[in-house]
Short mmCIF file of C-alpha atoms in Angstrom, two decimals:
data_model
loop_
_atom_site.label_atom_id
_atom_site.label_comp_id
_atom_site.label_asym_id
_atom_site.label_seq_id
_atom_site.Cartn_x
_atom_site.Cartn_y
_atom_site.Cartn_z
CA MET A 1 0.00 0.00 0.00
CA PRO A 2 1.42 3.43 -0.93
CA TYR A 3 2.64 5.68 1.87
CA ASP A 4 -0.01 7.90 3.48
CA TYR A 5 1.31 11.47 3.28
CA ARG A 6 -0.23 13.26 6.25
CA PRO A 7 0.54 16.95 6.80
CA PHE A 8 2.15 18.06 10.04
CA PRO A 9 0.28 20.79 11.91
CA TYR A 10 1.34 24.39 11.52
CA THR A 11 1.45 26.45 14.72
CA ALA A 12 1.91 30.21 14.71
CA PRO A 13 5.42 30.87 16.09
CA PRO A 14 5.86 33.21 19.07
CA GLY A 15 8.04 35.55 17.00
CA LEU A 16 4.95 36.83 15.20
CA THR A 17 3.68 38.61 18.31
CA ALA A 18 6.86 39.46 20.23
CA PRO A 19 10.62 39.20 19.68
CA GLU A 20 11.97 35.78 20.56
CA PRO A 21 15.07 35.34 22.71
CA ARG A 22 18.15 34.51 20.67
CA HIS A 23 18.29 30.77 19.98
CA LYS A 24 21.49 28.83 20.42
CA VAL A 25 20.99 26.85 17.20
CA ALA A 26 18.55 27.19 14.31
CA ILE A 27 18.37 24.40 11.73
CA VAL A 28 16.92 25.16 8.30
CA GLY A 29 15.44 22.10 6.64
CA ALA A 30 13.51 19.20 8.20
CA GLY A 31 14.64 16.45 5.88
CA PRO A 32 16.53 13.48 7.28
CA ILE A 33 19.75 15.46 7.76
CA GLY A 34 18.16 18.45 9.51
CA LEU A 35 16.09 16.22 11.78
CA ALA A 36 19.09 14.03 12.57
CA MET A 37 21.11 17.15 13.38
CA ALA A 38 18.48 18.38 15.82
CA ILE A 39 18.26 15.00 17.56
CA GLU A 40 22.06 14.64 17.75
CA LEU A 41 22.32 18.06 19.40
CA ALA A 42 19.49 17.19 21.78
CA ASN A 43 21.33 14.01 22.74
CA HIS A 44 24.25 16.26 23.74
CA GLY A 45 21.95 18.53 25.75
CA VAL A 46 21.65 21.36 23.21
CA ALA A 47 18.24 22.69 22.15
CA SER A 48 17.53 23.85 18.61
CA VAL A 49 14.67 25.17 16.51
CA VAL A 50 14.00 23.51 13.15
CA LEU A 51 12.44 25.54 10.33
CA ASP A 52 10.95 23.97 7.21
CA ASP A 53 8.99 25.55 4.38
CA ASN A 54 6.85 22.42 3.94
CA ASN A 55 4.57 20.41 6.24
CA VAL A 56 4.94 16.87 4.93
CA VAL A 57 7.71 14.31 4.54
CA SER A 58 9.52 14.10 1.21
CA VAL A 59 7.34 12.85 -1.63
CA GLY A 60 8.83 9.81 -3.37
CA SER A 61 11.44 7.35 -2.20
CA ARG A 62 14.44 9.63 -2.90
CA ALA A 63 17.30 8.35 -0.72
CA ILE A 64 16.68 4.63 -0.19
CA CYS A 65 20.02 2.87 0.48
CA TRP A 66 21.10 3.34 4.08
CA SER A 67 24.54 1.99 4.86
CA LYS A 68 25.68 0.12 7.94
CA ARG A 69 27.35 3.26 9.32
CA SER A 70 24.22 5.34 8.74
CA LEU A 71 22.14 2.70 10.51
CA GLU A 72 24.56 2.85 13.45
CA ILE A 73 24.17 6.64 13.58
CA LEU A 74 20.38 6.36 13.31
CA ASP A 75 20.47 3.78 16.08
CA ARG A 76 22.24 6.26 18.33
CA LEU A 77 19.52 8.77 17.43
CA GLY A 78 16.83 6.29 18.49
CA VAL A 79 15.40 5.15 15.14
CA GLY A 80 17.86 2.58 13.78
CA GLY A 81 15.83 -0.39 14.93
CA LEU A 82 12.70 0.95 13.24
CA CYS A 83 14.60 1.44 9.98
CA VAL A 84 15.97 -2.11 10.00
CA LYS A 85 12.59 -3.61 10.93
CA LYS A 86 10.73 -1.82 8.13
CA GLY A 87 13.47 -1.82 5.51
CA VAL A 88 14.62 -4.44 3.05
CA THR A 89 17.98 -5.77 4.23
CA TRP A 90 20.54 -6.68 1.59
CA GLN A 91 24.27 -7.21 1.24
CA VAL A 92 24.73 -8.86 -2.18
CA GLY A 93 25.04 -6.89 -5.41
CA ARG A 94 25.14 -8.31 -8.93
CA THR A 95 26.37 -6.60 -12.07
CA PHE A 96 25.39 -7.76 -15.56
CA HIS A 97 26.69 -6.98 -19.03
CA ARG A 98 23.79 -7.54 -21.38
CA ASP A 99 22.29 -10.79 -20.07
CA GLN A 100 25.43 -12.22 -18.40
CA GLU A 101 26.47 -11.71 -14.77
CA VAL A 102 30.05 -10.44 -14.73
CA PHE A 103 30.60 -9.50 -11.09
CA ASN A 104 29.01 -9.82 -7.64
CA PHE A 105 29.96 -8.74 -4.14
CA ASP A 106 29.04 -9.36 -0.51
CA LEU A 107 29.22 -6.21 1.62
CA LEU A 108 29.13 -7.93 5.00
CA PRO A 109 31.06 -11.19 4.77
CA GLU A 110 31.63 -11.43 8.55
CA ASP A 111 29.23 -11.72 11.48
CA GLY A 112 29.27 -9.94 14.81
CA HIS A 113 27.69 -6.62 13.78
CA LYS A 114 24.41 -5.28 15.12
CA MET A 115 23.51 -3.53 11.88
CA PRO A 116 23.34 -5.08 8.38
CA ALA A 117 25.44 -3.92 5.43
CA PHE A 118 22.59 -1.99 3.78
CA VAL A 119 18.88 -1.44 4.24
CA ASN A 120 16.61 -0.16 1.49
CA LEU A 121 14.01 2.14 2.99
CA GLN A 122 12.20 5.05 1.40
CA GLN A 123 13.28 8.46 2.68
CA TYR A 124 9.76 9.33 3.78
CA TYR A 125 9.81 6.53 6.36
CA VAL A 126 13.16 7.67 7.74
CA GLU A 127 11.86 11.23 7.99
CA GLN A 128 8.67 10.08 9.74
CA TYR A 129 10.65 8.11 12.31
CA LEU A 130 12.93 11.09 12.91
CA VAL A 131 9.99 13.48 13.27
CA ASP A 132 8.40 11.20 15.86
CA ARG A 133 11.70 10.97 17.73
CA ALA A 134 12.21 14.74 17.61
CA LEU A 135 8.74 15.34 19.01
CA ALA A 136 9.41 12.84 21.79
CA LEU A 137 12.49 14.92 22.69
CA ASN A 138 10.39 18.15 22.63
CA ILE A 139 12.41 19.62 19.78
CA ASP A 140 10.83 22.80 18.38
CA LEU A 141 9.72 21.79 14.85
CA ARG A 142 8.19 24.66 12.89
CA TRP A 143 6.37 23.66 9.71
CA LYS A 144 5.45 26.19 7.03
CA ASN A 145 8.25 28.44 8.29
CA LYS A 146 10.19 29.50 5.20
CA VAL A 147 13.48 31.38 5.54
CA VAL A 148 13.43 34.18 2.97
CA ALA A 149 16.44 36.25 4.06
CA VAL A 150 19.52 35.99 6.24
CA ASP A 151 21.65 38.69 7.84
CA ARG A 152 24.95 37.13 8.82
CA GLY A 153 26.89 38.78 11.64
CA ALA A 154 30.23 37.93 13.20
CA ASP A 155 28.80 35.93 16.10
CA HIS A 156 25.19 35.26 15.12
CA ALA A 157 22.72 35.40 12.25
CA VAL A 158 19.22 36.84 11.88
CA LEU A 159 16.75 34.92 9.74
CA THR A 160 13.65 36.43 8.21
CA VAL A 161 10.99 33.74 8.32
CA GLU A 162 7.76 33.74 6.32
CA THR A 163 4.70 31.89 7.65
CA PRO A 164 1.02 31.67 6.66
CA ASP A 165 0.41 34.37 9.30
CA GLY A 166 3.17 36.75 8.28
CA ARG A 167 6.88 37.28 8.76
CA TYR A 168 9.08 37.38 11.84
CA ALA A 169 12.78 37.62 12.72
CA LEU A 170 14.66 34.80 14.40
CA GLU A 171 18.13 35.26 15.84
CA ALA A 172 20.51 32.37 16.47
CA ASP A 173 24.11 31.99 17.54
CA TRP A 174 24.48 29.24 14.95
CA VAL A 175 22.48 28.48 11.82
CA ILE A 176 22.84 25.04 10.24
CA ALA A 177 21.82 24.84 6.58
CA CYS A 178 20.26 21.45 5.90
CA ASP A 179 18.08 22.77 3.09
CA GLY A 180 19.21 20.45 0.32
CA ALA A 181 20.98 20.51 -3.01
CA ARG A 182 19.26 23.72 -4.15
CA SER A 183 19.91 25.34 -0.72
CA PRO A 184 18.23 28.76 -0.61
CA LEU A 185 20.55 29.71 2.26
CA ARG A 186 23.57 28.99 0.09
CA GLY A 187 22.10 31.27 -2.56
CA MET A 188 21.34 34.03 -0.05
CA LEU A 189 25.00 34.07 0.97
CA GLY A 190 26.14 34.07 -2.67
CA LEU A 191 28.04 30.80 -2.26
CA GLU A 192 28.66 28.64 -5.30
CA PHE A 193 29.35 24.94 -5.74
CA GLU A 194 32.62 23.90 -7.35
CA GLY A 195 33.06 20.66 -9.29
CA GLU A 196 31.65 18.79 -12.28
CA LEU A 197 28.25 18.62 -13.93
CA PHE A 198 28.11 15.55 -16.16
CA GLU A 199 26.14 15.56 -19.37
CA GLU A 200 23.98 12.58 -18.48
CA ARG A 201 20.39 12.06 -17.36
CA PHE A 202 18.75 9.19 -15.52
CA LEU A 203 15.12 8.36 -14.92
CA ILE A 204 14.04 7.18 -11.46
CA ALA A 205 10.79 5.25 -11.29
CA ASP A 206 9.21 3.75 -8.20
CA ILE A 207 6.67 1.10 -9.13
CA GLU A 208 4.33 -0.97 -7.01
CA MET A 209 4.09 -4.61 -8.02
CA GLU A 210 4.01 -8.16 -6.70
CA ALA A 211 7.30 -9.86 -7.66
CA ASP A 212 9.84 -12.36 -6.41
CA PHE A 213 13.05 -10.46 -7.14
CA PRO A 214 15.65 -11.32 -4.47
CA ARG A 215 16.83 -8.84 -1.84
CA GLU A 216 19.83 -7.79 -3.90
CA ARG A 217 21.12 -4.87 -5.95
CA TRP A 218 21.04 -5.59 -9.70
CA PHE A 219 22.85 -3.35 -12.16
CA TRP A 220 23.00 -3.81 -15.95
CA PHE A 221 25.30 -2.39 -18.58
CA GLU A 222 23.72 -2.43 -22.04
CA PRO A 223 20.82 -4.75 -21.17
CA GLY A 224 18.61 -6.08 -23.94
CA PHE A 225 15.61 -4.27 -22.47
CA HIS A 226 17.40 -0.88 -22.55
CA ASN A 227 19.83 -1.07 -25.44
CA GLY A 228 23.14 0.71 -25.13
CA GLN A 229 22.37 2.25 -21.73
CA SER A 230 22.50 1.28 -18.05
CA ALA A 231 19.81 0.20 -15.57
CA LEU A 232 19.47 -0.46 -11.84
CA LEU A 233 16.87 -2.39 -9.83
CA HIS A 234 16.34 -2.22 -6.05
CA LYS A 235 13.63 -3.74 -3.88
CA GLN A 236 11.95 -1.54 -1.25
CA PRO A 237 9.28 -2.16 1.40
CA ASP A 238 5.56 -2.24 0.56
CA ASN A 239 6.12 -3.99 -2.79
CA ILE A 240 7.80 -0.86 -4.15
CA TYR A 241 10.69 -1.30 -6.59
CA ARG A 242 13.19 1.39 -7.60
CA ILE A 243 14.26 1.35 -11.24
CA ASP A 244 16.90 3.73 -12.60
CA LEU A 245 17.30 4.01 -16.36
CA GLN A 246 20.01 5.93 -18.21
CA LEU A 247 18.45 8.29 -20.76
CA GLY A 248 21.31 10.23 -22.30
CA TRP A 249 22.02 13.96 -22.35
CA ASP A 250 20.12 14.65 -25.58
CA THR A 251 16.74 13.63 -24.13
CA ASP A 252 14.09 16.16 -23.15
CA PRO A 253 13.31 15.83 -19.41
CA GLU A 254 9.80 17.24 -19.81
CA VAL A 255 8.98 14.62 -22.44
CA GLU A 256 10.66 11.72 -20.66
CA LYS A 257 8.82 12.27 -17.37
CA GLN A 258 5.43 11.68 -19.01
CA PRO A 259 3.78 8.37 -17.98
CA GLU A 260 3.21 7.38 -21.61
CA ARG A 261 7.01 7.45 -22.07
CA ILE A 262 7.90 5.84 -18.74
CA ILE A 263 5.48 2.91 -18.66
CA PRO A 264 6.70 1.20 -21.87
CA ARG A 265 10.28 1.43 -20.59
CA ILE A 266 9.30 -0.20 -17.29
CA GLU A 267 7.37 -2.93 -19.07
CA LYS A 268 10.56 -3.90 -20.87
CA VAL A 269 12.47 -4.11 -17.57
CA VAL A 270 9.99 -6.25 -15.61
CA GLY A 271 8.52 -8.13 -18.56
CA HIS A 272 4.84 -7.43 -17.87
CA LYS A 273 2.26 -4.69 -17.28
CA ASN A 274 1.13 -5.64 -13.77
CA PHE A 275 2.49 -2.63 -11.94
CA THR A 276 1.54 0.94 -11.09
CA LEU A 277 3.74 4.03 -11.08
CA ASP A 278 4.26 5.40 -7.58
CA TRP A 279 6.76 8.22 -8.17
CA THR A 280 9.15 9.36 -10.89
CA SER A 281 11.96 11.85 -11.25
CA ILE A 282 14.72 12.74 -13.71
CA TYR A 283 18.14 13.81 -12.50
CA THR A 284 21.51 14.83 -13.84
CA PHE A 285 24.87 13.69 -12.51
CA GLN A 286 26.64 16.27 -10.36
CA CYS A 287 29.80 15.97 -8.29
CA ARG A 288 30.24 19.34 -6.59
CA ARG A 289 30.77 20.96 -3.20
CA LEU A 290 31.28 24.24 -1.42
CA ARG A 291 34.87 25.33 -0.93
CA SER A 292 34.20 25.55 2.81
CA PHE A 293 31.34 24.22 4.95
CA VAL A 294 31.82 26.78 7.75
CA HIS A 295 31.01 30.44 7.09
CA GLY A 296 31.08 32.27 10.41
CA PRO A 297 27.88 31.35 12.28
CA MET A 298 26.53 29.59 9.18
CA LEU A 299 27.27 25.86 8.93
CA PHE A 300 26.47 23.74 5.87
CA VAL A 301 25.57 20.07 6.21
CA GLY A 302 24.47 17.39 3.75
CA ASP A 303 23.40 18.26 0.21
CA SER A 304 23.60 21.97 0.95
CA ALA A 305 27.37 21.47 1.29
CA HIS A 306 28.06 18.78 -1.32
CA ILE A 307 26.22 16.81 -3.96
CA VAL A 308 27.13 13.58 -5.76
CA SER A 309 25.54 11.37 -8.38
CA PRO A 310 23.20 8.87 -6.72
CA PHE A 311 24.97 5.65 -7.71
CA GLY A 312 26.89 4.49 -4.67
CA ALA A 313 24.36 5.78 -2.09
CA ARG A 314 26.68 8.57 -0.99
CA GLY A 315 24.20 11.44 -0.62
CA GLY A 316 22.08 10.72 2.44
CA ASN A 317 24.78 8.54 3.96
CA GLY A 318 27.38 11.27 3.54
CA GLY A 319 25.00 13.77 5.11
CA LEU A 320 24.57 11.62 8.22
CA GLN A 321 28.34 11.42 8.53
CA ASP A 322 28.36 15.24 8.46
CA VAL A 323 25.89 15.20 11.36
CA ASP A 324 28.13 12.73 13.17
CA ALA A 325 31.20 14.95 12.78
CA LEU A 326 29.51 18.25 13.67
CA GLY A 327 27.17 17.39 16.54
CA TRP A 328 29.65 16.74 19.36
CA ARG A 329 31.84 19.65 18.37
CA LEU A 330 29.04 22.22 18.08
CA ALA A 331 27.51 21.02 21.36
CA ALA A 332 30.81 21.65 23.13
CA VAL A 333 31.00 25.14 21.63
CA VAL A 334 27.42 26.01 22.58
CA LYS A 335 28.02 24.81 26.14
CA GLY A 336 31.18 26.89 26.39
CA ALA A 337 33.41 23.87 26.93
CA GLN A 338 35.39 24.55 23.75
CA GLY A 339 36.05 27.52 21.51
CA ALA A 340 34.49 27.95 18.07
CA GLU A 341 37.86 27.21 16.46
CA ILE A 342 37.25 23.47 16.92
CA LEU A 343 34.63 23.67 14.16
CA SER A 344 37.51 23.87 11.71
CA GLY A 345 37.90 20.15 12.46
CA TYR A 346 34.41 19.55 11.12
CA ASP A 347 35.22 21.59 8.03
CA ARG A 348 38.51 19.83 7.36
CA GLU A 349 37.29 16.28 8.00
CA ARG A 350 34.04 16.51 6.11
CA ILE A 351 35.67 18.21 3.14
CA TYR A 352 38.04 15.25 3.11
CA GLY A 353 35.03 12.90 3.28
CA ALA A 354 33.17 14.83 0.59
CA ASP A 355 36.19 14.76 -1.73
CA GLU A 356 36.46 11.00 -1.31
CA ASN A 357 32.79 10.65 -2.18
CA LEU A 358 33.16 13.02 -5.14
CA MET A 359 36.12 11.05 -6.44
CA ASN A 360 34.32 7.71 -6.22
CA SER A 361 31.13 9.14 -7.66
CA SER A 362 32.99 10.75 -10.59
CA ARG A 363 34.75 7.50 -11.38
CA SER A 364 31.45 5.61 -11.34
CA THR A 365 29.86 8.20 -13.59
CA ARG A 366 32.68 8.01 -16.12
CA PHE A 367 32.48 4.22 -16.19
CA MET A 368 28.70 4.28 -16.71
CA SER A 369 28.76 7.13 -19.22
CA PRO A 370 32.21 7.11 -20.84
CA GLU A 371 33.30 9.73 -23.33
CA ASP A 372 33.95 8.49 -26.84
CA GLY A 373 37.56 7.46 -27.26
CA VAL A 374 39.84 6.07 -24.56
CA GLU A 375 37.20 6.09 -21.78
CA ARG A 376 34.74 4.04 -23.83
CA LEU A 377 37.44 1.65 -25.07
CA PHE A 378 38.54 1.02 -21.49
CA ARG A 379 34.97 0.53 -20.20
CA ASP A 380 34.05 -1.87 -23.02
CA ALA A 381 37.29 -3.84 -22.59
CA VAL A 382 36.70 -4.24 -18.85
CA LEU A 383 33.13 -5.46 -19.41
CA HIS A 384 34.34 -7.89 -22.07
CA LEU A 385 37.08 -9.28 -19.81
CA ALA A 386 35.00 -9.39 -16.63
CA SER A 387 33.07 -12.45 -17.69
CA ARG A 388 36.33 -14.28 -18.44
CA ALA A 389 39.05 -13.00 -16.10
CA ASP A 390 38.86 -12.59 -12.33
CA PHE A 391 41.26 -9.62 -12.25
CA ALA A 392 38.90 -7.49 -14.37
CA ARG A 393 35.76 -7.97 -12.27
CA PRO A 394 36.62 -5.50 -9.47
CA MET A 395 37.21 -2.84 -12.17
CA VAL A 396 33.54 -3.01 -13.18
CA ASN A 397 32.21 0.18 -11.60
CA SER A 398 28.45 0.41 -11.22
CA GLY A 399 28.79 2.65 -8.16
CA ARG A 400 31.28 2.09 -5.34
CA LEU A 401 28.92 1.86 -2.39
CA SER A 402 29.11 4.22 0.57
CA ARG A 403 31.58 3.49 3.32
CA PRO A 404 32.75 5.89 6.02
CA CYS A 405 36.09 7.44 5.15
CA THR A 406 39.12 7.17 7.40
CA TYR A 407 40.16 10.69 8.40
CA PRO A 408 43.89 11.45 7.99
CA LEU A 409 44.61 12.05 11.68
CA THR A 410 48.05 12.64 13.15
CA ALA A 411 47.74 10.76 16.42
CA PRO A 412 49.45 8.11 18.59
CA ASP A 413 49.31 4.75 16.84
CA ALA A 414 50.52 1.20 17.43
CA ASP A 415 51.00 -2.12 15.67
CA LEU A 416 47.32 -3.07 15.73
CA PRO A 417 44.75 -4.02 13.05
CA THR A 418 44.54 -1.56 10.16
CA ALA A 419 40.74 -1.33 10.33
CA THR A 420 40.90 0.35 13.74
CA ARG A 421 43.67 2.88 13.02
CA PRO A 422 43.22 6.51 14.12
CA GLY A 423 40.65 8.25 11.94
CA ALA A 424 38.59 5.12 11.31
CA VAL A 425 35.11 4.51 12.66
CA ALA A 426 35.32 2.00 15.50
CA PRO A 427 33.88 -1.28 14.21
CA ASP A 428 31.05 -2.80 16.20
CA ALA A 429 31.37 -6.08 18.10
CA PRO A 430 29.10 -8.08 20.43
CA LEU A 431 29.51 -7.42 24.16
CA GLY A 432 27.61 -9.97 26.22
CA ASP A 433 23.95 -9.08 25.72
CA GLY A 434 24.73 -5.83 23.93
CA TRP A 435 27.06 -4.20 21.42
CA LEU A 436 30.25 -2.19 21.57
CA LEU A 437 28.87 0.89 19.78
CA GLU A 438 25.95 0.99 22.22
CA ALA A 439 28.43 0.92 25.12
CA LEU A 440 30.54 3.70 23.58
CA GLY A 441 27.55 6.05 23.52
CA ARG A 442 28.28 9.70 22.75
CA ASP A 443 31.24 10.54 24.99
CA PHE A 444 35.00 10.26 24.77
CA VAL A 445 35.76 6.70 25.85
CA VAL A 446 38.98 4.99 26.93
CA LEU A 447 38.55 1.44 25.65
CA ALA A 448 40.95 -0.93 27.43
CA LEU A 449 41.35 -4.49 26.15
CA GLY A 450 43.33 -7.06 28.11
CA GLN A 451 44.17 -4.52 30.84
CA ASP A 452 42.59 -2.03 33.22
CA ALA A 453 41.49 1.33 31.83
CA PRO A 454 43.30 4.40 33.21
CA ALA A 455 41.03 7.05 34.70
CA VAL A 456 41.08 10.11 32.43
CA PRO A 457 39.15 13.32 33.26
CA GLY A 458 36.53 14.04 30.61
CA ALA A 459 36.35 10.47 29.34
CA ARG A 460 34.53 7.31 30.37
CA SER A 461 36.39 4.07 30.84
CA LEU A 462 35.31 0.79 29.27
CA ALA A 463 37.15 -2.49 29.82
CA PRO A 464 35.05 -5.35 28.41
CA ALA A 465 36.04 -8.99 28.44
CA VAL A 466 37.88 -9.75 25.21
CA ASN A 467 35.96 -12.05 22.88
CA ASP A 468 36.94 -13.36 19.46
CA HIS A 469 35.35 -10.41 17.65
CA LEU A 470 37.15 -7.81 19.76
CA ARG A 471 40.41 -9.70 19.47
CA ARG A 472 40.20 -9.91 15.68
CA ARG A 473 39.11 -6.30 15.15
CA TYR A 474 41.04 -4.48 17.86
CA LEU A 475 44.02 -6.59 19.01
CA GLY A 476 45.26 -8.71 16.14
CA ASP A 477 48.39 -10.44 17.44
CA GLN A 478 48.76 -8.15 20.45
CA PRO A 479 47.75 -9.28 23.97
CA GLN A 480 46.38 -5.87 24.95
CA ALA A 481 45.56 -2.39 23.68
CA ILE A 482 44.10 0.94 24.70
CA TYR A 483 41.94 2.99 22.34
CA LEU A 484 40.69 6.54 22.72
CA ILE A 485 37.32 6.80 20.94
CA ARG A 486 35.76 10.16 20.08
CA PRO A 487 32.06 10.98 20.68
CA ASP A 488 31.38 10.28 16.99
CA GLN A 489 32.84 6.78 17.54
CA VAL A 490 35.93 7.55 15.50
CA VAL A 491 39.25 6.21 16.80
CA ALA A 492 41.25 9.21 18.05
CA ALA A 493 44.41 7.35 19.15
CA ARG A 494 45.61 3.91 20.24
CA TRP A 495 48.44 2.34 22.18
CA ILE A 496 49.58 -1.07 23.38
CA SER A 497 49.57 0.54 26.83
CA ALA A 498 49.29 4.16 27.90
CA LYS A 499 49.31 6.38 30.96
CA ALA A 500 46.54 8.80 31.81
CA ASP A 501 48.57 11.87 30.83
CA GLU A 502 49.27 10.42 27.36
CA ILE A 503 45.57 9.78 26.81
CA THR A 504 44.69 13.26 28.11
CA ALA A 505 47.11 14.82 25.63
CA ALA A 506 45.58 12.80 22.78
CA MET A 507 42.09 13.86 23.83
CA THR A 508 43.12 17.52 23.87
CA ALA A 509 44.52 17.09 20.37
CA ALA A 510 41.32 15.36 19.25
CA TRP A 511 39.24 18.35 20.27
CA GLY A 512 41.40 20.52 18.08
CA ALA A 513 41.53 18.05 15.18
#
């Protein structure tokens, strides 16, 4: 059954009748990134007001592939379990050239993780779960509150907000722009994206149908049902299937979005007419970002800061990693525990993460839509070889799927497993009846394995019994180790053994990272 889009109630804001006190944080945009940002700040004890020009969740599936790391972040926000329960879990992807499978992959070949590799779940469900969670935390959500102007000062910003009952001014120490790829706030500040716009168009079609397609990602190069182009099929909840079809740059978007053009294409993909269109969209490939994500009191997060082509599921997942990197830092600034200069760490790390996503997305785009000449010769040769030679199969690029980047930190390190080096997200592992990431929470944590944890001011200590999963992921061949884990569950430093003053120095450096 299609999703029931119910409007959220509009309430006249107090600023219409009297000036409001200056807010600590205002968030513009109540999509998944803005809502997640508000909940993350609330979890750190910081209140915010969320402004959105609409009063309903996003129409259409939009972002659907939520990675393991995103599910871990959503779990910390209180909605991860709901997403996994409702979503379609998958970890196997298959790539075809014409009618022959040339490559497949398994994204989670090992056990001992709470969250699966990927879950397909329509964005509107994620937004609904986040709205419900925000309301449970008494976060101030203001629907039909459209920001129409911004006056940026040195230490605060003033927003002009338009409502059905008139306009009012809202002051905030910090304004977080989560208003999407077309970000009005970005335009109001005269900020421009830098990067590439690819001359390629794809059609997205969500269809409702009864089918027995497996819970896998299927991608085709030059399939018989869509000659010379590319196609993608994903299963979603509620008998909804996502189909992406390459159209080419010379197509007319207004013509191609008409049902009489779309339906025959879909019939060729699924082989019958027993389906109904649920939602469609046409998009171009873009790989672009702002030069900086921090502009005084204005902070850019998610698609307002960077945009990638959708293959690889790097948009929504990358935005949640922005939330992860900003929340703990901004909370410390708002509380007065740290100076605003630590936000440069957010800027530096998430630009690094965005550039990694842009690089992978650009490479995928060029493989799917190669230029005539060397690019096309290479792509066609790889596809030809992939069905015959093992070495060529990993070069088939139908979208390198989202994984959290490892930040290039300069920090104490030791001869321990590469996957848990400084800058990497701490991998999950079972702990008795729970999980390591649950135990880490949202504080600095000194994780001691095979030894007692030193007491360090400003950090919690955790010394679980070492099981096979912890040994494999965190110790390797070593009998013991100490890890300093940041509030965003990124490894800040690690040692075979360490004294409290060494860990304190590393934590001080991590705040300034």
